[in-house]
CSV table of C-alpha atoms and ligand atoms in Angstrom, one decimal:
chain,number,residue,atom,x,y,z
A,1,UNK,CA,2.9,3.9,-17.2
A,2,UNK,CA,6.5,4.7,-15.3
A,3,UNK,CA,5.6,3.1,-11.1
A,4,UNK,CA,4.9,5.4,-8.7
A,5,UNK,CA,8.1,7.5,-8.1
A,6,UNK,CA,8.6,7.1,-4.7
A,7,UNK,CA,8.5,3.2,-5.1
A,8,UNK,CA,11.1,3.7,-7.1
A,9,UNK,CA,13.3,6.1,-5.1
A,10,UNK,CA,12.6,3.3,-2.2
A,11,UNK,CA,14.5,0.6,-5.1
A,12,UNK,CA,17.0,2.8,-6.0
A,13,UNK,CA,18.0,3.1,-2.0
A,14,UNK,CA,18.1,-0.2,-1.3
A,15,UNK,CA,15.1,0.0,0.7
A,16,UNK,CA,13.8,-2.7,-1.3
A,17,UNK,CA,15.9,-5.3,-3.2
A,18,UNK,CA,15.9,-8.0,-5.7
A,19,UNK,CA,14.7,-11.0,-4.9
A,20,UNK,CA,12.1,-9.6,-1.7
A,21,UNK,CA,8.5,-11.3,-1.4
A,22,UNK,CA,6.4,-7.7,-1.8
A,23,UNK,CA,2.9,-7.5,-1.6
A,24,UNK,CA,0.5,-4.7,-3.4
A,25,UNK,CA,-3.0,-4.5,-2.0
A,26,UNK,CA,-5.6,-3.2,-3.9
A,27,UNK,CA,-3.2,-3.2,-7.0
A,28,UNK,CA,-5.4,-2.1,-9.6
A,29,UNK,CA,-3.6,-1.6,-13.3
A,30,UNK,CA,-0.8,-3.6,-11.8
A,31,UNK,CA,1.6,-1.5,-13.0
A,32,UNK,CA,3.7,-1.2,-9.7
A,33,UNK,CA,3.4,-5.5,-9.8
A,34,UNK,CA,4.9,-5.2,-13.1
A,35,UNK,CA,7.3,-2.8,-12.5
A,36,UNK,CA,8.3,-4.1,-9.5
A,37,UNK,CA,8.0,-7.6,-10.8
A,38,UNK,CA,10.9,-6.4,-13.9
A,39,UNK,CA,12.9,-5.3,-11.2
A,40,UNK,CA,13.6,-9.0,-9.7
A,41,UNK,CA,10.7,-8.7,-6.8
A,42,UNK,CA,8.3,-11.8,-6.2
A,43,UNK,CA,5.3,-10.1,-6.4
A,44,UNK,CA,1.8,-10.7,-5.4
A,45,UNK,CA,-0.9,-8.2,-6.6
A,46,UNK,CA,-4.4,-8.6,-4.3
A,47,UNK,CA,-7.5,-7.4,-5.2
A,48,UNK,CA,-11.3,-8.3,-5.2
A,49,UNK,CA,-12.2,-6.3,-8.6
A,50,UNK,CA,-12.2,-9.0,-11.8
A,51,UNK,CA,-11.9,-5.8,-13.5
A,52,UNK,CA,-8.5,-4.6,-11.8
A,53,UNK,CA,-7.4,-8.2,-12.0
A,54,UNK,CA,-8.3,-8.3,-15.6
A,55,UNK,CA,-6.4,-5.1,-16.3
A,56,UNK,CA,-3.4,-6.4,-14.3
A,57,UNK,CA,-3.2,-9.6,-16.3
A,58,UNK,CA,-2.8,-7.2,-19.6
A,59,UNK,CA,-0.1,-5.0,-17.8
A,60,UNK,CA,1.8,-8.4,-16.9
A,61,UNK,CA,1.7,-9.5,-20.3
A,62,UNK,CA,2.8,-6.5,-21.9
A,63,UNK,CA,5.2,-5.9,-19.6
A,64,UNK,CA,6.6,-9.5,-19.7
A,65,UNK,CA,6.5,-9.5,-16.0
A,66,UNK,CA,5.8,-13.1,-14.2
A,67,UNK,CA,3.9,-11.8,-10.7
A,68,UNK,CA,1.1,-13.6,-8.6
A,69,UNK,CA,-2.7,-12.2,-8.7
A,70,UNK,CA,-5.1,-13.0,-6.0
A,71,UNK,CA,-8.7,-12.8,-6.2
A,72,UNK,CA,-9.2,-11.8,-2.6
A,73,UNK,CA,-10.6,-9.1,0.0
A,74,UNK,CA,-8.0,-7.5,1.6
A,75,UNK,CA,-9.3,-7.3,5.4
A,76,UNK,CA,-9.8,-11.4,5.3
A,77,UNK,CA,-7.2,-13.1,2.8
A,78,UNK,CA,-4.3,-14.9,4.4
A,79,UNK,CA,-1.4,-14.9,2.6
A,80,UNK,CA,0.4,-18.9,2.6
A,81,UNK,CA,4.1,-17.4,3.3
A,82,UNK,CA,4.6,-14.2,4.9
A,83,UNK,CA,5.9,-11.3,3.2
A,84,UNK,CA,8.9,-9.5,3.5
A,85,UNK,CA,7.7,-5.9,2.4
A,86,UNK,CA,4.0,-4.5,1.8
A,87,UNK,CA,3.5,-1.7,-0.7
A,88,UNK,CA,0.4,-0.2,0.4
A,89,UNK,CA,-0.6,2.8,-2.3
A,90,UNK,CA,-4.0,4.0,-2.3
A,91,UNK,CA,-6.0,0.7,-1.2
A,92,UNK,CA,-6.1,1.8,2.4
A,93,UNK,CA,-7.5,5.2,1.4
A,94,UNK,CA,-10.3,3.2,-1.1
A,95,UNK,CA,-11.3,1.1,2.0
A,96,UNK,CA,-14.6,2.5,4.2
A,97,UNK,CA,-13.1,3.6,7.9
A,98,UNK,CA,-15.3,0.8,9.5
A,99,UNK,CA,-12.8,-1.8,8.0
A,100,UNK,CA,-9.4,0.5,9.0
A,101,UNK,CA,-8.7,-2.1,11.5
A,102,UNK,CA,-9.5,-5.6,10.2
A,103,UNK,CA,-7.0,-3.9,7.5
A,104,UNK,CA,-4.0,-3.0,9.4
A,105,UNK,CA,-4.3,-6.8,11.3
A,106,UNK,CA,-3.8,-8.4,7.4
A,107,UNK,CA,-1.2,-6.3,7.2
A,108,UNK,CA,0.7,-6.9,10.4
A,109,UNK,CA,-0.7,-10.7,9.6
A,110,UNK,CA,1.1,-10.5,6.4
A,111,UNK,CA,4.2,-9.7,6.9
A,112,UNK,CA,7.2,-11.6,8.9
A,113,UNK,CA,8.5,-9.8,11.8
A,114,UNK,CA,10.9,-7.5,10.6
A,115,UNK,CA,9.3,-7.3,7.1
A,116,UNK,CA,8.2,-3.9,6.2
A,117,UNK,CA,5.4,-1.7,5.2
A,118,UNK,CA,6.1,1.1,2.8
A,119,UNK,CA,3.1,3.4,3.0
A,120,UNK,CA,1.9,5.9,1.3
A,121,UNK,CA,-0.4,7.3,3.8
A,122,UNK,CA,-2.9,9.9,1.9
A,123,UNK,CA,-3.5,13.3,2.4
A,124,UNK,CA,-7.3,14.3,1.3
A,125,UNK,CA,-8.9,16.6,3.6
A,126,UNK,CA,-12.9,17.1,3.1
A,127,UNK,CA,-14.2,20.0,4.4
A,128,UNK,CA,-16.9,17.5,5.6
A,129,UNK,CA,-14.9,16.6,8.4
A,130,UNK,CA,-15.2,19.6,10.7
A,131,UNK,CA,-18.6,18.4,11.3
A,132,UNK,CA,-17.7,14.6,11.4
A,133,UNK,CA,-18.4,13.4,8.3
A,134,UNK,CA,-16.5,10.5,6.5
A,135,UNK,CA,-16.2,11.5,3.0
A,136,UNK,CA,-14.2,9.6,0.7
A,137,UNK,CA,-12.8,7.5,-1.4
A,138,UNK,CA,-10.3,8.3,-1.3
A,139,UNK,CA,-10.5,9.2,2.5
A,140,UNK,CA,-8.1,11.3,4.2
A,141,UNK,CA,-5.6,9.5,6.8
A,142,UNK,CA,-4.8,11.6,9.5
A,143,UNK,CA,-1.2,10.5,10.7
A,144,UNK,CA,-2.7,10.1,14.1
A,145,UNK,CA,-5.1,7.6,13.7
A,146,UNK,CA,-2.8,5.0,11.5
A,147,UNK,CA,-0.4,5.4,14.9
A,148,UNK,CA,-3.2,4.2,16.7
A,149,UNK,CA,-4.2,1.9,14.4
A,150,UNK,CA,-0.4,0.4,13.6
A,151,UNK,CA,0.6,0.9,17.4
A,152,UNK,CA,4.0,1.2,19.2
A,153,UNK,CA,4.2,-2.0,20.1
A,154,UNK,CA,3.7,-4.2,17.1
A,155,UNK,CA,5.1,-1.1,14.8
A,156,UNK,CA,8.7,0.8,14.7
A,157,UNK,CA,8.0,4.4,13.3
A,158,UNK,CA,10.8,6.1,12.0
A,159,UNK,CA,10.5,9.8,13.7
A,160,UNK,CA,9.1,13.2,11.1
A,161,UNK,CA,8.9,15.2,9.2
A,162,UNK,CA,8.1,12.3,6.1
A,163,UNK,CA,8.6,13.2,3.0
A,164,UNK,CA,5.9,14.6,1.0
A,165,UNK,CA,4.8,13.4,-2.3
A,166,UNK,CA,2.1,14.9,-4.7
A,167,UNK,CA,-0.6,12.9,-6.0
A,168,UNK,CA,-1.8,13.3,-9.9
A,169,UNK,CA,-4.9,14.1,-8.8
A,170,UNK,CA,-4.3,17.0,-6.2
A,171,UNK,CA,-3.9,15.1,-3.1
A,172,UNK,CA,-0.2,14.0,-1.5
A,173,UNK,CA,1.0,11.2,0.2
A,174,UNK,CA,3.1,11.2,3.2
A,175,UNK,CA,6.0,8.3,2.3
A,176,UNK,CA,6.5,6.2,5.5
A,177,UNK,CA,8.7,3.2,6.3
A,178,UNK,CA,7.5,0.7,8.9
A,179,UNK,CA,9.1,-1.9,10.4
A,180,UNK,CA,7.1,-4.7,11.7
A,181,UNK,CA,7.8,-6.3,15.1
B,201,SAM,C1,-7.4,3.5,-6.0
B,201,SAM,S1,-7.3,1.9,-6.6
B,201,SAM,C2,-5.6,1.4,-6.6
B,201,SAM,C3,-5.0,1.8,-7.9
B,201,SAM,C4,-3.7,1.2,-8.1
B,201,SAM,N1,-2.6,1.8,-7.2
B,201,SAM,C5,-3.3,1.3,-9.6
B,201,SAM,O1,-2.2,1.8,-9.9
B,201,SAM,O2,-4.1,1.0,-10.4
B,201,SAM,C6,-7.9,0.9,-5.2
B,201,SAM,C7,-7.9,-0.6,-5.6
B,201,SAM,O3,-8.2,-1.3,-4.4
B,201,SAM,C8,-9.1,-2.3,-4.7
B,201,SAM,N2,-9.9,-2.6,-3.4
B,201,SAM,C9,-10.7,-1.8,-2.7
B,201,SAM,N3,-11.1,-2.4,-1.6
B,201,SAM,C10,-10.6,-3.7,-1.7
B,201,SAM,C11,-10.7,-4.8,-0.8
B,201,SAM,N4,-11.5,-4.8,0.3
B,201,SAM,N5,-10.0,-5.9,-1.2
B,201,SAM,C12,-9.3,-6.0,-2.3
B,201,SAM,N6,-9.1,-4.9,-3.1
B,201,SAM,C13,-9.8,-3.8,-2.8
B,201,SAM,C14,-10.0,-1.7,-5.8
B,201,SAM,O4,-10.6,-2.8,-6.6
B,201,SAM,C15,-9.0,-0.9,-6.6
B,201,SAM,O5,-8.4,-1.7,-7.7
């Protein structure tokens, strides 16, 4: 399966490089680790699902990609050596709203200071919400609450409109670059 295309448009402009310690929570198939991993990336793919991790060892090895998989929960693990980019694709939007904020703290924890966060931040209204309701996953993530919950003063935001990326499955993502301070 080709990566997700805007992780590739963030290679092909040098957003990424060769060579950069890139994390993927929550990654599932693995098949951006792998993809990434081909590219010349040192990846690490997290995730607490033997399942995922199963299905990411098979994508490694028939990809003939070398990457890092870590058994862990993603709103407790501590990485040993910051990273220098986070690809964050759907595990944020898979995670209960309750635990939003022990998740963006790994993240900022994660990374070094300057290191950045490519996110993919997902569009999925419910018409649940108008009366309150968390529906999901995936849930929606409004672009106001992950300001508040990656703030000003530990986050640089690059100004919108971001671009807008259609999911397979009838969502979109907004693509997002953050800088970590
Ligand atoms: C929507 S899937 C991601 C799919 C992935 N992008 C792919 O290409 O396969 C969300 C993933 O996050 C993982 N996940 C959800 N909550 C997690 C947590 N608290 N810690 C670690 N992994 C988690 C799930 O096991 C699942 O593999």
């Amino acid at each position: 399966m080709p990566p997700d295309h805007q992780l590739q448009r963030w290679w092909t402009d040098g957003v990424i490089q060769p060579g950069m310690r890139i994390a993927v929570p929550g990654c599932g198939t693995g098949h951006d680790v792998a993809w990434l991993a081909r590219a010349g990336a040192e990846v690490t793919g997290i995730d607490y699902a033997p399942a995922a991790l199963e299905r990411a060892r098979e994508t490694l090895r028939q990809a003939d990609a070398q990457a890092s998989l870590v058994a862990a929960d993603v709103t407790a693990w501590i990485p040993g050596e910051p990273f220098d980019a986070v690809y964050e694709q759907t595990c944020w939007c898979a995670l209960h709203p309750d635990r939003w904020s022990a998740y963006t703290q790994s993240l900022h924890g994660w990374l070094r200071p300057g290191g950045l966060l490519l996110l993919m931040l997902m569009q999925a209204p419910r018409p649940g919400a108008a009366e309150g309701r968390l529906e999901g996953p995936p849930y929606h993530m409004d672009v106001h609450g992950a300001r508040a919950l990656l703030p000003l003063e530990s986050w640089d935001w690059p100004a919108p409109p971001y671009p807008r990326v259609e999911h397979p499955r009838g969502w979109a993502e907004l693509a997002i670059v953050l800088r970590r301070r």
